[in-house]
mmCIF file of C-alpha atoms in Angstrom:
data_model
loop_
_atom_site.group_PDB
_atom_site.id
_atom_site.type_symbol
_atom_site.label_atom_id
_atom_site.label_comp_id
_atom_site.label_asym_id
_atom_site.label_seq_id
_atom_site.Cartn_x
_atom_site.Cartn_y
_atom_site.Cartn_z
ATOM 1 C CA MET T 834 0.000 0.000 0.000
ATOM 2 C CA ASN T 835 1.285 3.422 -0.881
ATOM 3 C CA PRO T 836 0.917 5.489 2.342
ATOM 4 C CA GLY T 837 0.551 8.738 0.419
ATOM 5 C CA SER T 838 -2.333 7.461 -1.594
ATOM 6 C CA PHE T 839 -4.055 6.007 1.478
ATOM 7 C CA GLU T 840 -3.988 9.404 3.189
ATOM 8 C CA GLU T 841 -5.408 11.006 0.085
ATOM 9 C CA MET T 842 -8.208 8.490 -0.284
ATOM 10 C CA ASP T 843 -9.004 8.666 3.430
ATOM 11 C CA LYS T 844 -9.252 12.458 3.340
ATOM 12 C CA ASP T 845 -11.441 12.348 0.251
ATOM 13 C CA PHE T 846 -13.935 9.898 1.788
ATOM 14 C CA GLU T 847 -14.002 11.843 5.048
ATOM 15 C CA LYS T 848 -15.029 14.943 3.124
ATOM 16 C CA GLN T 849 -17.621 13.160 0.980
ATOM 17 C CA PHE T 850 -19.381 11.551 3.947
ATOM 18 C CA ARG T 851 -19.239 14.502 6.323
ATOM 19 C CA PRO T 852 -22.811 15.677 5.546
ATOM 20 C CA PHE T 853 -24.118 12.231 6.524
ATOM 21 C CA ARG T 854 -22.362 11.938 9.842
ATOM 22 C CA ASP T 855 -22.590 15.534 10.971
ATOM 23 C CA GLN T 856 -26.378 15.686 10.911
ATOM 24 C CA LYS T 857 -27.784 16.337 14.344
ATOM 25 C CA MET T 858 -30.402 13.769 15.198
ATOM 26 C CA ALA T 859 -33.866 15.156 15.923
ATOM 27 C CA ARG T 860 -34.855 14.804 19.583
ATOM 28 C CA LYS T 861 -38.067 13.050 18.659
ATOM 29 C CA GLU T 862 -36.061 10.074 17.328
ATOM 30 C CA LEU T 863 -35.034 9.386 20.920
ATOM 31 C CA LYS T 864 -38.511 9.757 22.386
ATOM 32 C CA ASN T 865 -39.339 6.755 24.621
ATOM 33 C CA PHE T 866 -36.072 5.099 23.616
ATOM 34 C CA GLU T 867 -34.769 4.700 27.154
ATOM 35 C CA ALA T 868 -38.169 3.547 28.432
ATOM 36 C CA GLU T 869 -38.317 0.879 25.716
ATOM 37 C CA VAL T 870 -34.848 -0.392 26.609
ATOM 38 C CA MET T 871 -35.693 -0.602 30.305
ATOM 39 C CA LYS T 872 -38.955 -2.385 29.505
ATOM 40 C CA LYS T 873 -37.065 -4.996 27.479
ATOM 41 C CA ILE T 874 -34.545 -5.440 30.283
ATOM 42 C CA ALA T 875 -37.314 -5.862 32.863
ATOM 43 C CA ALA T 876 -39.006 -8.448 30.660
ATOM 44 C CA GLN T 877 -35.793 -10.469 30.523
ATOM 45 C CA SER T 878 -34.731 -10.062 34.130
ATOM 46 C CA PRO T 879 -34.702 -13.382 36.058
ATOM 47 C CA HIS T 880 -35.589 -11.558 39.300
ATOM 48 C CA GLN T 881 -38.846 -10.355 37.819
ATOM 49 C CA GLN T 882 -40.173 -13.382 36.003
ATOM 50 C CA GLY T 883 -37.632 -15.917 34.929
ATOM 51 C CA ILE T 884 -36.860 -17.900 38.085
ATOM 52 C CA PRO T 885 -40.396 -18.408 39.466
ATOM 53 C CA PHE T 886 -41.645 -19.451 36.074
ATOM 54 C CA PHE T 887 -38.659 -21.711 35.470
ATOM 55 C CA GLY T 888 -38.935 -23.169 38.967
ATOM 56 C CA MET T 889 -42.580 -24.035 38.520
ATOM 57 C CA ALA T 890 -41.962 -25.513 35.107
ATOM 58 C CA ALA T 891 -39.104 -27.628 36.498
ATOM 59 C CA ALA T 892 -41.258 -28.846 39.397
ATOM 60 C CA ALA T 893 -44.043 -29.804 37.005
ATOM 61 C CA CYS T 894 -41.525 -31.719 34.858
ATOM 62 C CA VAL T 895 -40.244 -33.668 37.897
ATOM 63 C CA VAL T 896 -43.777 -34.606 38.979
ATOM 64 C CA LEU T 897 -44.721 -35.658 35.457
ATOM 65 C CA PHE T 898 -41.513 -37.651 35.023
ATOM 66 C CA PHE T 899 -41.887 -39.664 38.216
ATOM 67 C CA GLY T 900 -45.651 -39.942 37.943
ATOM 68 C CA ALA T 901 -45.488 -41.288 34.406
ATOM 69 C CA GLY T 902 -42.716 -43.682 35.468
ATOM 70 C CA ILE T 903 -44.784 -45.130 38.299
ATOM 71 C CA VAL T 904 -47.878 -45.592 36.183
ATOM 72 C CA TRP T 905 -45.943 -47.220 33.376
ATOM 73 C CA MET T 906 -44.047 -49.555 35.691
ATOM 74 C CA GLN T 907 -47.129 -50.580 37.662
ATOM 75 C CA TYR T 908 -48.727 -51.879 34.528
ATOM 76 C CA ASN T 909 -45.762 -53.117 32.527
ATOM 77 C CA GLN T 910 -42.673 -54.055 34.575
ATOM 78 C CA PRO T 911 -43.577 -55.573 37.975
ATOM 79 C CA GLY T 912 -39.994 -56.640 38.614
ATOM 80 C CA MET T 913 -38.600 -53.118 38.359
ATOM 81 C CA LYS T 914 -41.090 -51.224 40.420
ATOM 82 C CA ALA T 915 -39.260 -50.902 43.661
ATOM 83 C CA PRO T 916 -36.182 -48.960 42.457
ATOM 84 C CA ALA T 917 -38.351 -46.522 40.582
ATOM 85 C CA LEU T 918 -40.693 -46.015 43.485
ATOM 86 C CA ALA T 919 -38.018 -45.474 46.102
ATOM 87 C CA PRO T 920 -37.030 -41.899 45.145
ATOM 88 C CA THR T 921 -40.663 -41.068 44.529
ATOM 89 C CA ALA T 922 -41.546 -42.178 48.012
ATOM 90 C CA VAL T 923 -38.796 -39.971 49.429
ATOM 91 C CA ILE T 924 -40.225 -37.002 47.576
ATOM 92 C CA MET T 925 -43.724 -37.913 48.755
ATOM 93 C CA LYS T 926 -42.575 -38.218 52.330
ATOM 94 C CA GLU T 927 -41.021 -34.749 52.214
ATOM 95 C CA ALA T 928 -43.877 -33.207 50.349
ATOM 96 C CA VAL T 929 -46.775 -34.659 52.417
ATOM 97 C CA PRO T 930 -45.504 -35.075 55.964
ATOM 98 C CA ALA T 931 -48.910 -34.636 57.614
ATOM 99 C CA GLU T 932 -50.580 -37.618 56.007
ATOM 100 C CA GLU T 933 -48.501 -40.442 57.382
ATOM 101 C CA PRO T 934 -51.328 -42.941 58.120
ATOM 102 C CA GLU T 935 -52.560 -42.552 54.585
ATOM 103 C CA LEU T 936 -49.066 -43.098 53.253
ATOM 104 C CA MET T 937 -48.603 -46.182 55.423
ATOM 105 C CA SER T 938 -51.802 -47.722 54.136
ATOM 106 C CA GLU T 939 -50.671 -47.025 50.587
ATOM 107 C CA ILE T 940 -47.346 -48.676 51.327
ATOM 108 C CA GLU T 941 -49.178 -51.693 52.756
ATOM 109 C CA ALA T 942 -51.198 -51.923 49.568
ATOM 110 C CA LEU T 943 -48.020 -51.769 47.517
ATOM 111 C CA LYS T 944 -46.476 -54.484 49.676
ATOM 112 C CA GLU T 945 -49.455 -56.744 49.017
ATOM 113 C CA LEU T 946 -48.971 -56.218 45.335
ATOM 114 C CA GLY T 947 -45.330 -57.200 45.768
ATOM 115 C CA ILE T 948 -43.915 -53.937 44.512
ATOM 116 C CA TRP T 949 -42.652 -52.571 47.813
ATOM 117 C CA GLY T 950 -39.784 -54.177 49.658
ATOM 118 C CA GLU T 951 -37.517 -53.670 52.641
ATOM 119 C CA GLU T 952 -35.170 -51.575 50.566
ATOM 120 C CA ASP T 953 -37.972 -49.118 50.010
ATOM 121 C CA ASP T 954 -38.785 -49.103 53.708
ATOM 122 C CA LYS T 955 -35.192 -48.160 54.449
ATOM 123 C CA GLU T 956 -35.276 -45.419 51.832
ATOM 124 C CA ILE T 957 -38.123 -43.639 53.595
ATOM 125 C CA GLY T 958 -36.849 -44.457 57.102
ATOM 126 C CA ILE T 959 -39.217 -47.219 58.127
ATOM 127 C CA THR T 960 -37.283 -49.734 60.222
ATOM 128 C CA LEU T 961 -38.476 -52.671 62.276
ATOM 129 C CA GLU T 962 -37.882 -50.684 65.472
ATOM 130 C CA ASN T 963 -39.921 -47.740 64.239
ATOM 131 C CA THR T 964 -42.731 -49.978 63.143
ATOM 132 C CA LEU T 965 -42.862 -51.788 66.478
ATOM 133 C CA SER T 966 -42.929 -48.579 68.438
ATOM 134 C CA ASP T 967 -45.436 -47.040 66.031
ATOM 135 C CA LEU T 968 -47.752 -50.000 66.483
ATOM 136 C CA GLU T 969 -47.173 -49.915 70.267
ATOM 137 C CA LEU T 970 -46.449 -53.621 70.457
ATOM 138 C CA GLU T 971 -45.585 -54.899 73.857
ATOM 139 C CA SER T 972 -42.128 -56.277 74.301
ATOM 140 C CA ASN T 973 -43.299 -59.534 75.876
ATOM 141 C CA VAL T 974 -45.378 -60.702 72.893
ATOM 142 C CA ASP T 975 -44.221 -64.086 71.583
ATOM 143 C CA ILE T 976 -42.805 -63.872 68.141
ATOM 144 C CA PRO T 977 -42.205 -67.318 66.567
ATOM 145 C CA MET T 978 -38.594 -67.606 65.465
ATOM 146 C CA VAL T 979 -37.425 -69.706 62.563
ATOM 147 C CA THR T 980 -34.811 -72.084 63.954
ATOM 148 C CA GLU T 981 -34.491 -74.571 61.169
ATOM 149 C CA ILE T 982 -34.102 -73.920 57.512
ATOM 150 C CA LYS T 983 -35.429 -76.621 55.245
ATOM 151 C CA PRO T 984 -34.528 -76.749 51.563
ATOM 152 C CA VAL T 985 -37.438 -76.231 49.246
ATOM 153 C CA ARG T 986 -38.037 -79.085 46.854
ATOM 154 C CA MET C 494 -28.530 7.314 44.021
ATOM 155 C CA ASN C 495 -27.906 11.025 44.489
ATOM 156 C CA LEU C 496 -27.314 13.572 41.758
ATOM 157 C CA ALA C 497 -23.577 13.762 42.362
ATOM 158 C CA ASP C 498 -23.264 10.059 41.534
ATOM 159 C CA LEU C 499 -24.903 10.440 38.134
ATOM 160 C CA SER C 500 -21.916 12.123 36.541
ATOM 161 C CA HIS C 501 -19.520 9.454 37.756
ATOM 162 C CA GLU C 502 -19.577 6.830 35.024
ATOM 163 C CA PRO C 503 -17.555 4.054 36.709
ATOM 164 C CA LEU C 504 -19.902 4.207 39.699
ATOM 165 C CA CYS C 505 -22.923 4.026 37.403
ATOM 166 C CA ILE C 506 -21.409 0.998 35.685
ATOM 167 C CA GLU C 507 -20.630 -0.667 39.008
ATOM 168 C CA LYS C 508 -24.151 -0.123 40.312
ATOM 169 C CA ALA C 509 -25.689 -1.312 37.050
ATOM 170 C CA ARG C 510 -23.476 -4.388 37.249
ATOM 171 C CA MET C 511 -24.973 -5.114 40.665
ATOM 172 C CA GLY C 512 -28.435 -5.062 39.124
ATOM 173 C CA GLU C 513 -29.497 -1.455 39.744
ATOM 174 C CA THR C 514 -31.506 -0.754 36.635
ATOM 175 C CA GLU C 515 -31.803 2.924 37.538
ATOM 176 C CA ALA C 516 -28.040 3.262 37.148
ATOM 177 C CA PHE C 517 -28.168 1.528 33.788
ATOM 178 C CA SER C 518 -30.923 3.844 32.586
ATOM 179 C CA ILE C 519 -28.517 6.744 33.187
ATOM 180 C CA LEU C 520 -26.001 5.060 30.908
ATOM 181 C CA VAL C 521 -28.723 4.481 28.304
ATOM 182 C CA ARG C 522 -29.629 8.162 28.375
ATOM 183 C CA ARG C 523 -25.990 9.126 28.016
ATOM 184 C CA TYR C 524 -25.220 6.875 25.049
ATOM 185 C CA GLN C 525 -28.564 6.431 23.288
ATOM 186 C CA GLU C 526 -27.804 8.950 20.558
ATOM 187 C CA GLN C 527 -24.403 7.455 19.800
ATOM 188 C CA VAL C 528 -25.709 3.881 19.692
ATOM 189 C CA LEU C 529 -28.733 4.772 17.559
ATOM 190 C CA HIS C 530 -26.544 6.733 15.138
ATOM 191 C CA THR C 531 -24.121 3.807 14.851
ATOM 192 C CA ALA C 532 -26.911 1.279 14.313
ATOM 193 C CA HIS C 533 -28.350 3.508 11.596
ATOM 194 C CA SER C 534 -24.964 3.866 9.937
ATOM 195 C CA PHE C 535 -24.783 0.098 9.690
ATOM 196 C CA LEU C 536 -28.355 -0.655 8.693
ATOM 197 C CA GLY C 537 -29.575 2.467 6.884
ATOM 198 C CA ASN C 538 -33.139 1.988 8.045
ATOM 199 C CA ARG C 539 -34.677 4.084 10.787
ATOM 200 C CA GLU C 540 -36.987 1.553 12.435
ATOM 201 C CA GLU C 541 -34.521 -1.288 12.138
ATOM 202 C CA ALA C 542 -31.818 0.908 13.651
ATOM 203 C CA LYS C 543 -34.027 1.704 16.657
ATOM 204 C CA ASP C 544 -34.669 -1.998 17.292
ATOM 205 C CA ALA C 545 -30.996 -2.821 16.884
ATOM 206 C CA ALA C 546 -29.885 -0.008 19.195
ATOM 207 C CA GLN C 547 -32.324 -1.101 21.900
ATOM 208 C CA GLU C 548 -31.219 -4.714 21.566
ATOM 209 C CA ALA C 549 -27.591 -3.619 21.800
ATOM 210 C CA PHE C 550 -28.350 -1.963 25.157
ATOM 211 C CA VAL C 551 -30.185 -5.056 26.388
ATOM 212 C CA LYS C 552 -27.182 -7.180 25.403
ATOM 213 C CA ALA C 553 -24.836 -4.714 27.073
ATOM 214 C CA TYR C 554 -26.837 -4.937 30.306
ATOM 215 C CA GLY C 555 -26.647 -8.728 30.197
ATOM 216 C CA ALA C 556 -22.917 -8.640 29.518
ATOM 217 C CA LEU C 557 -21.991 -5.926 32.043
ATOM 218 C CA LYS C 558 -20.209 -8.487 34.219
ATOM 219 C CA THR C 559 -17.746 -9.081 31.400
ATOM 220 C CA PHE C 560 -16.867 -5.382 31.123
ATOM 221 C CA LYS C 561 -13.520 -5.109 32.857
ATOM 222 C CA GLY C 562 -12.923 -1.436 32.207
ATOM 223 C CA GLN C 563 -9.857 -2.119 30.067
ATOM 224 C CA SER C 564 -11.367 -0.038 27.267
ATOM 225 C CA LYS C 565 -13.702 2.936 27.462
ATOM 226 C CA PHE C 566 -17.351 2.094 28.070
ATOM 227 C CA SER C 567 -18.246 3.812 24.787
ATOM 228 C CA THR C 568 -15.752 1.623 22.896
ATOM 229 C CA TRP C 569 -17.252 -1.475 24.486
ATOM 230 C CA LEU C 570 -20.745 -0.290 23.495
ATOM 231 C CA TYR C 571 -19.582 0.346 19.903
ATOM 232 C CA ARG C 572 -18.284 -3.229 19.822
ATOM 233 C CA ILE C 573 -21.595 -4.689 20.999
ATOM 234 C CA THR C 574 -23.576 -2.520 18.580
ATOM 235 C CA ALA C 575 -21.316 -3.371 15.640
ATOM 236 C CA ASN C 576 -21.532 -7.098 16.354
ATOM 237 C CA HIS C 577 -25.286 -7.005 16.780
ATOM 238 C CA CYS C 578 -25.735 -5.074 13.518
ATOM 239 C CA LYS C 579 -23.377 -7.474 11.735
ATOM 240 C CA ASP C 580 -25.596 -10.386 12.833
ATOM 241 C CA MET C 581 -28.692 -8.528 11.658
ATOM 242 C CA LEU C 582 -27.138 -7.783 8.275
ATOM 243 C CA ARG C 583 -26.367 -11.472 7.776
ATOM 244 C CA LYS C 584 -29.878 -12.572 8.626
ATOM 245 C CA ARG C 585 -32.030 -10.042 6.824
ATOM 246 C CA SER C 586 -32.571 -8.953 3.267
ATOM 247 C CA ARG C 587 -31.865 -5.298 2.689
ATOM 248 C CA ARG C 588 -34.530 -2.842 3.732
ATOM 249 C CA LYS C 589 -35.292 0.478 2.095
ATOM 250 C CA TYR C 590 -32.987 3.321 3.051
ATOM 251 C CA GLU C 591 -34.746 5.519 5.548
ATOM 252 C CA PRO C 592 -32.777 8.304 7.238
ATOM 253 C CA LEU C 593 -33.160 9.379 10.835
ATOM 254 C CA GLU C 594 -34.839 12.732 11.112
ATOM 255 C CA SER C 595 -32.329 15.460 11.595
ATOM 256 C CA GLU C 596 -32.495 18.659 13.570
ATOM 257 C CA LEU C 597 -32.221 21.727 11.334
ATOM 258 C CA THR C 598 -29.992 24.554 12.471
ATOM 259 C CA GLU C 599 -31.534 28.035 12.825
ATOM 260 C CA GLU C 600 -29.733 29.064 9.651
ATOM 261 C CA GLU C 601 -31.122 26.124 7.688
ATOM 262 C CA ARG C 602 -34.614 26.705 9.049
ATOM 263 C CA PHE C 603 -34.486 30.335 7.969
ATOM 264 C CA ALA C 604 -33.150 29.481 4.508
ATOM 265 C CA SER C 605 -35.545 26.615 3.902
ATOM 266 C CA PRO C 606 -38.549 26.276 6.209
ATOM 267 C CA SER C 607 -39.335 22.858 4.726
ATOM 268 C CA PRO C 608 -36.821 20.936 2.619
ATOM 269 C CA GLY C 609 -37.845 20.757 -1.004
ATOM 270 C CA ALA C 610 -39.229 17.533 -2.450
ATOM 271 C CA ARG C 611 -36.440 17.469 -5.037
ATOM 272 C CA GLN C 612 -33.741 17.799 -2.382
ATOM 273 C CA GLN C 613 -35.337 15.007 -0.355
ATOM 274 C CA LEU C 614 -35.511 12.726 -3.374
ATOM 275 C CA ILE C 615 -31.826 13.269 -4.186
ATOM 276 C CA SER C 616 -30.850 12.602 -0.603
ATOM 277 C CA GLN C 617 -32.981 9.444 -0.588
ATOM 278 C CA GLU C 618 -31.422 8.225 -3.846
ATOM 279 C CA LEU C 619 -27.929 8.940 -2.583
ATOM 280 C CA GLY C 620 -28.595 7.043 0.634
ATOM 281 C CA GLU C 621 -29.993 4.089 -1.322
ATOM 282 C CA ALA C 622 -26.905 4.074 -3.545
ATOM 283 C CA ILE C 623 -24.506 4.155 -0.598
ATOM 284 C CA TYR C 624 -26.158 1.231 1.194
ATOM 285 C CA GLN C 625 -26.463 -0.750 -2.016
ATOM 286 C CA LYS C 626 -22.703 -0.454 -2.524
ATOM 287 C CA LEU C 627 -21.935 -1.123 1.133
ATOM 288 C CA ASP C 628 -23.908 -4.374 0.880
ATOM 289 C CA GLN C 629 -21.440 -5.582 -1.730
ATOM 290 C CA LEU C 630 -18.483 -5.342 0.655
ATOM 291 C CA PRO C 631 -17.288 -8.254 2.814
ATOM 292 C CA ASP C 632 -18.320 -7.985 6.497
ATOM 293 C CA GLN C 633 -15.059 -6.680 7.933
ATOM 294 C CA GLN C 634 -14.519 -4.122 5.170
ATOM 295 C CA ARG C 635 -18.046 -2.857 5.551
ATOM 296 C CA ILE C 636 -17.716 -2.476 9.320
ATOM 297 C CA VAL C 637 -14.413 -0.653 9.091
ATOM 298 C CA PHE C 638 -15.678 1.640 6.322
ATOM 299 C CA THR C 639 -18.869 2.438 8.257
ATOM 300 C CA LEU C 640 -17.074 3.204 11.500
ATOM 301 C CA ARG C 641 -14.508 5.384 9.740
ATOM 302 C CA TYR C 642 -16.598 7.449 7.326
ATOM 303 C CA LEU C 643 -20.195 7.252 8.530
ATOM 304 C CA GLU C 644 -19.301 7.400 12.220
ATOM 305 C CA GLY C 645 -16.106 9.433 11.915
ATOM 306 C CA LEU C 646 -14.006 7.327 14.304
ATOM 307 C CA HIS C 647 -10.207 7.407 14.341
ATOM 308 C CA LEU C 648 -8.204 4.439 13.087
ATOM 309 C CA GLU C 649 -6.990 3.654 16.619
ATOM 310 C CA GLU C 650 -10.544 3.613 17.998
ATOM 311 C CA ILE C 651 -11.679 1.261 15.231
ATOM 312 C CA ALA C 652 -8.711 -0.998 15.934
ATOM 313 C CA GLN C 653 -9.720 -1.150 19.615
ATOM 314 C CA ILE C 654 -13.375 -1.846 18.864
ATOM 315 C CA LEU C 655 -12.594 -4.657 16.454
ATOM 316 C CA ASN C 656 -9.521 -6.010 18.260
ATOM 317 C CA LEU C 657 -7.386 -5.420 15.181
ATOM 318 C CA SER C 658 -4.062 -3.705 14.618
ATOM 319 C CA THR C 659 -4.155 -0.216 13.113
ATOM 320 C CA GLY C 660 -2.374 -1.666 10.091
ATOM 321 C CA ALA C 661 -5.141 -4.222 9.581
ATOM 322 C CA VAL C 662 -7.763 -1.458 9.823
ATOM 323 C CA LYS C 663 -5.911 0.525 7.153
ATOM 324 C CA ALA C 664 -5.697 -2.520 4.906
ATOM 325 C CA HIS C 665 -9.458 -3.139 5.168
ATOM 326 C CA LEU C 666 -10.152 0.538 4.526
ATOM 327 C CA TRP C 667 -7.860 0.542 1.530
ATOM 328 C CA GLN C 668 -9.633 -2.424 -0.058
ATOM 329 C CA ALA C 669 -13.113 -1.140 0.805
ATOM 330 C CA GLY C 670 -12.181 2.362 -0.346
ATOM 331 C CA HIS C 671 -11.092 1.154 -3.776
ATOM 332 C CA LYS C 672 -14.349 -0.693 -4.365
ATOM 333 C CA MET C 673 -16.461 2.188 -3.096
ATOM 334 C CA LYS C 674 -14.524 4.744 -5.120
ATOM 335 C CA LYS C 675 -15.082 2.787 -8.284
ATOM 336 C CA ASN C 676 -18.776 2.111 -7.666
ATOM 337 C CA LEU C 677 -20.024 4.976 -5.575
ATOM 338 C CA MET C 678 -18.095 8.144 -6.348
ATOM 339 C CA PRO C 679 -19.593 8.640 -9.833
ATOM 340 C CA VAL C 680 -23.099 8.323 -8.330
ATOM 341 C CA MET C 681 -22.258 10.755 -5.527
ATOM 342 C CA ALA C 682 -20.809 13.273 -7.953
ATOM 343 C CA GLU C 683 -23.890 12.999 -10.150
ATOM 344 C CA LYS C 684 -26.371 13.427 -7.272
ATOM 345 C CA ARG C 685 -24.443 16.323 -5.782
ATOM 346 C CA GLY C 686 -24.353 17.965 -9.201
ATOM 347 C CA LEU C 687 -28.138 17.793 -9.330
ATOM 348 C CA SER C 688 -28.707 19.273 -5.912
#
C-alpha cells in the first residue's frame, strides 16, 4: 500500500461523507427510547419473572416424570417397580408429611402387590424398630422364630 | 442514588453491574444517541436501527459483568452494537434506506422552512446508492468503512473496537475504499451535481 495514496483516499472519503455523519439527530427520534430499553430489560430479568416461572416448570416436569414412570411400571414391569418407586416415596414423604397414616396404608397396599420391599422401607426411614414402636407392640409378645431352615423341593 | 453520583460513570457501571436498573438507565440516556446513530450507519433503516440499538443496550446490560474497564465504556458499546448489527445484516434482506430525522440549524430553518421535495428525493437516492454499494463489501470491510466514514471514528478507535491492529484497519479501509470509489463516487458526484 502506498501510504501517500491512502492518506489522500481517506481524506477524500471523510469529506464526501461529512454531511451524513454531521447531521444532528432530531430529539423526537429518541422519544421513549430509554423507556423501551428498560422495559425490554425488565421483561428479561430473572428476578422479575424468569426464576419463578422456570422453577414451577421444572417442578411440574419432575412430577410428570416420576408420575409417568410409576404408572408405566405398575402396569408393565412388575420386577422393576421398587427402584423406581423409592425416590418417589422420598419425595412424597417430604412433600406430604402430615398424612402419614394414609401413606402407610398405601405402602401396605403396595407391599401386598409385591412392589414394595424392605429396601424401600429403608429409603423412607421405616425400620423394624420404628414400626414396632409405632404399632405400640408390647415387648413380651411371643414372636415365633425360625430355627431350622429346610430346603425347598 | 444522588445527583452527584450520576456524573460518575464508573460508579454508574458498578451499580448497574450489581443489578441497579436505575443506574443503567442513566447510561442508556448518556449513550442512546451514539448507539442509535451507529446502528443507523450500519443498517440504513430508521426503524430497524431503533430496534438494533435497543437490543444492543439489552445485550450490554446482560454482559456488564464481562466489562472489565480495560477499554472505554463507549468503545465497548460500539463493539456490541457493531456485532449485533453485523448479525442482523447477515440474517435479513436489505430494507429500504430511511434516514433518521435530523435537527435543522436556525440558519437552515431560515433558509428553507421545509426541505424541497427534489432535495429530499436526491438525498434518498444517494442514501440508497450508498447502502447498495456497502452491501457488496465483505463484512469486515463494511464495518471498518462504516465506523470510519459514517461514524467518523479514528483508526486507533476502530482498531480497539474490532480487536485489530491499526495496520489491519488501514488494509481493510484501503480495499473497501477502492471498491467504493469505483462504484459509488460517480453516483455521488452525479447526485451532488443535481442538488
